[in-house]
Amino acid sequence: LAYDVPSALEVLPGQLKASLRFSPAATIDLRDAAHPLVQRLDEYNAVATMSEKDIRRYWSVAPAPEAHVIASYDVESRPPALLERPVGRGRVLLFTTAVNSSAWND
């Protein structure tokens, strides 16, 4: 994978491990996230919409030591759904599922 090379791992918030399925579908738990991105999404009522969306496929991720898990999936094992890693003066965010394609989640 192009995501598993040293240059990518220097900036990604986690190492992608495997594409997995939820059965039954899971949801993203954004209820307690105090991250600025989540707050901004909440201004547009997107948090409620995203929290209701059935997620069937996701990437399992091994978070980098510098990474912070912003949101997890609402299942017992709580795998990361959204991670962040500081890079220089910015940050890199990683969603572990598609955010623009319901077909991928079907």
PDB file of C-alpha atoms in Angstrom:
ATOM      1  CA  LEU A   1       0.000   0.000   0.000  1.00  0.00           C
ATOM      2  CA  ALA A   2       1.133   3.551  -0.700  1.00  0.00           C
ATOM      3  CA  TYR A   3      -0.040   4.380   2.830  1.00  0.00           C
ATOM      4  CA  ASP A   4       2.438   1.942   4.380  1.00  0.00           C
ATOM      5  CA  VAL A   5       5.674   3.597   3.269  1.00  0.00           C
ATOM      6  CA  PRO A   6       7.931   5.552   5.663  1.00  0.00           C
ATOM      7  CA  SER A   7       7.083   8.961   4.168  1.00  0.00           C
ATOM      8  CA  ALA A   8       3.343   8.366   4.658  1.00  0.00           C
ATOM      9  CA  LEU A   9       3.768   6.956   8.170  1.00  0.00           C
ATOM     10  CA  GLU A  10       5.617  10.136   9.186  1.00  0.00           C
ATOM     11  CA  VAL A  11       2.417  12.154   8.757  1.00  0.00           C
ATOM     12  CA  LEU A  12      -0.535   9.756   9.034  1.00  0.00           C
ATOM     13  CA  PRO A  13      -2.204   9.541  12.456  1.00  0.00           C
ATOM     14  CA  GLY A  14      -2.119   5.754  12.254  1.00  0.00           C
ATOM     15  CA  GLN A  15      -0.987   2.781  10.257  1.00  0.00           C
ATOM     16  CA  LEU A  16      -3.758   1.172   8.210  1.00  0.00           C
ATOM     17  CA  LYS A  17      -3.993  -2.516   9.050  1.00  0.00           C
ATOM     18  CA  ALA A  18      -6.982  -4.080   7.290  1.00  0.00           C
ATOM     19  CA  SER A  19     -10.292  -3.231   5.659  1.00  0.00           C
ATOM     20  CA  LEU A  20     -12.942  -4.749   7.930  1.00  0.00           C
ATOM     21  CA  ARG A  21     -16.719  -5.015   8.156  1.00  0.00           C
ATOM     22  CA  PHE A  22     -19.149  -4.333  10.968  1.00  0.00           C
ATOM     23  CA  SER A  23     -22.002  -6.813  11.262  1.00  0.00           C
ATOM     24  CA  PRO A  24     -24.406  -5.429  12.268  1.00  0.00           C
ATOM     25  CA  ALA A  25     -23.603  -1.897  11.161  1.00  0.00           C
ATOM     26  CA  ALA A  26     -21.962   0.511  13.617  1.00  0.00           C
ATOM     27  CA  THR A  27     -22.176   4.267  14.056  1.00  0.00           C
ATOM     28  CA  ILE A  28     -19.593   6.952  14.799  1.00  0.00           C
ATOM     29  CA  ASP A  29     -19.723   8.167  18.393  1.00  0.00           C
ATOM     30  CA  LEU A  30     -19.186  11.936  18.281  1.00  0.00           C
ATOM     31  CA  ARG A  31     -21.164  12.735  21.457  1.00  0.00           C
ATOM     32  CA  ASP A  32     -18.207  13.553  23.716  1.00  0.00           C
ATOM     33  CA  ALA A  33     -15.797  14.889  21.124  1.00  0.00           C
ATOM     34  CA  ALA A  34     -14.682  18.415  22.057  1.00  0.00           C
ATOM     35  CA  HIS A  35     -12.428  18.789  19.031  1.00  0.00           C
ATOM     36  CA  PRO A  36     -12.746  22.045  17.014  1.00  0.00           C
ATOM     37  CA  LEU A  37     -13.677  20.081  13.875  1.00  0.00           C
ATOM     38  CA  VAL A  38     -16.537  18.350  15.668  1.00  0.00           C
ATOM     39  CA  GLN A  39     -17.707  21.652  17.140  1.00  0.00           C
ATOM     40  CA  ARG A  40     -17.674  23.203  13.668  1.00  0.00           C
ATOM     41  CA  LEU A  41     -19.603  20.253  12.225  1.00  0.00           C
ATOM     42  CA  ASP A  42     -22.129  20.611  15.033  1.00  0.00           C
ATOM     43  CA  GLU A  43     -22.805  24.207  13.934  1.00  0.00           C
ATOM     44  CA  TYR A  44     -24.115  22.755  10.657  1.00  0.00           C
ATOM     45  CA  ASN A  45     -26.026  19.926  12.379  1.00  0.00           C
ATOM     46  CA  ALA A  46     -23.647  17.461  10.714  1.00  0.00           C
ATOM     47  CA  VAL A  47     -22.755  15.678  13.965  1.00  0.00           C
ATOM     48  CA  ALA A  48     -26.288  14.353  14.335  1.00  0.00           C
ATOM     49  CA  THR A  49     -26.343  13.265  10.683  1.00  0.00           C
ATOM     50  CA  MET A  50     -22.945  11.563  10.901  1.00  0.00           C
ATOM     51  CA  SER A  51     -23.834   9.870  14.201  1.00  0.00           C
ATOM     52  CA  GLU A  52     -26.929   8.283  12.640  1.00  0.00           C
ATOM     53  CA  LYS A  53     -25.196   6.946   9.516  1.00  0.00           C
ATOM     54  CA  ASP A  54     -24.781   3.162   9.378  1.00  0.00           C
ATOM     55  CA  ILE A  55     -21.138   2.230   8.903  1.00  0.00           C
ATOM     56  CA  ARG A  56     -20.503  -1.214   7.496  1.00  0.00           C
ATOM     57  CA  ARG A  57     -16.856  -0.983   6.412  1.00  0.00           C
ATOM     58  CA  TYR A  58     -13.818   0.670   7.962  1.00  0.00           C
ATOM     59  CA  TRP A  59     -10.061   0.430   8.191  1.00  0.00           C
ATOM     60  CA  SER A  60      -8.567  -0.928  11.382  1.00  0.00           C
ATOM     61  CA  VAL A  61      -5.758   1.406  12.437  1.00  0.00           C
ATOM     62  CA  ALA A  62      -2.794   1.248  14.795  1.00  0.00           C
ATOM     63  CA  PRO A  63      -2.633   4.850  16.103  1.00  0.00           C
ATOM     64  CA  ALA A  64       0.748   6.582  15.959  1.00  0.00           C
ATOM     65  CA  PRO A  65       2.209   7.489  19.376  1.00  0.00           C
ATOM     66  CA  GLU A  66       1.607  11.221  18.680  1.00  0.00           C
ATOM     67  CA  ALA A  67      -1.970  10.659  17.476  1.00  0.00           C
ATOM     68  CA  HIS A  68      -5.166  11.491  19.313  1.00  0.00           C
ATOM     69  CA  VAL A  69      -8.393   9.568  18.754  1.00  0.00           C
ATOM     70  CA  ILE A  70     -11.152  12.150  18.301  1.00  0.00           C
ATOM     71  CA  ALA A  71     -14.032   9.713  17.802  1.00  0.00           C
ATOM     72  CA  SER A  72     -14.571   5.966  17.898  1.00  0.00           C
ATOM     73  CA  TYR A  73     -17.164   3.594  16.562  1.00  0.00           C
ATOM     74  CA  ASP A  74     -20.059   2.854  18.897  1.00  0.00           C
ATOM     75  CA  VAL A  75     -19.232  -0.828  19.395  1.00  0.00           C
ATOM     76  CA  GLU A  76     -17.711  -2.652  22.362  1.00  0.00           C
ATOM     77  CA  SER A  77     -14.127  -2.690  21.021  1.00  0.00           C
ATOM     78  CA  ARG A  78     -14.276   1.099  20.270  1.00  0.00           C
ATOM     79  CA  PRO A  79     -12.013   1.137  17.157  1.00  0.00           C
ATOM     80  CA  PRO A  80     -10.898   4.624  16.049  1.00  0.00           C
ATOM     81  CA  ALA A  81     -13.176   6.385  13.559  1.00  0.00           C
ATOM     82  CA  LEU A  82     -11.404   9.764  13.436  1.00  0.00           C
ATOM     83  CA  LEU A  83      -7.790  10.414  14.421  1.00  0.00           C
ATOM     84  CA  GLU A  84      -5.579  13.483  14.459  1.00  0.00           C
ATOM     85  CA  ARG A  85      -1.820  13.942  14.463  1.00  0.00           C
ATOM     86  CA  PRO A  86       0.104  17.200  14.769  1.00  0.00           C
ATOM     87  CA  VAL A  87       2.544  17.747  11.906  1.00  0.00           C
ATOM     88  CA  GLY A  88       4.664  20.872  11.991  1.00  0.00           C
ATOM     89  CA  ARG A  89       2.330  23.830  12.471  1.00  0.00           C
ATOM     90  CA  GLY A  90      -0.671  21.886  11.180  1.00  0.00           C
ATOM     91  CA  ARG A  91      -2.497  18.643  11.746  1.00  0.00           C
ATOM     92  CA  VAL A  92      -3.479  15.600   9.725  1.00  0.00           C
ATOM     93  CA  LEU A  93      -6.910  14.025  10.199  1.00  0.00           C
ATOM     94  CA  LEU A  94      -7.805  10.482   9.214  1.00  0.00           C
ATOM     95  CA  PHE A  95     -11.331   9.112   8.894  1.00  0.00           C
ATOM     96  CA  THR A  96     -11.242   5.318   8.887  1.00  0.00           C
ATOM     97  CA  THR A  97     -14.335   5.076   6.690  1.00  0.00           C
ATOM     98  CA  ALA A  98     -15.637   6.859   3.630  1.00  0.00           C
ATOM     99  CA  VAL A  99     -17.422  10.132   4.324  1.00  0.00           C
ATOM    100  CA  ASN A 100     -18.709  10.774   0.814  1.00  0.00           C
ATOM    101  CA  SER A 101     -19.662   7.346  -0.442  1.00  0.00           C
ATOM    102  CA  SER A 102     -22.536   5.371   1.000  1.00  0.00           C
ATOM    103  CA  ALA A 103     -21.783   2.660  -1.572  1.00  0.00           C
ATOM    104  CA  TRP A 104     -18.512   1.841   0.179  1.00  0.00           C
ATOM    105  CA  ASN A 105     -20.452   1.370   3.401  1.00  0.00           C
ATOM    106  CA  ASP A 106     -22.993  -0.925   1.743  1.00  0.00           C
TER     107      ASP A 106
END
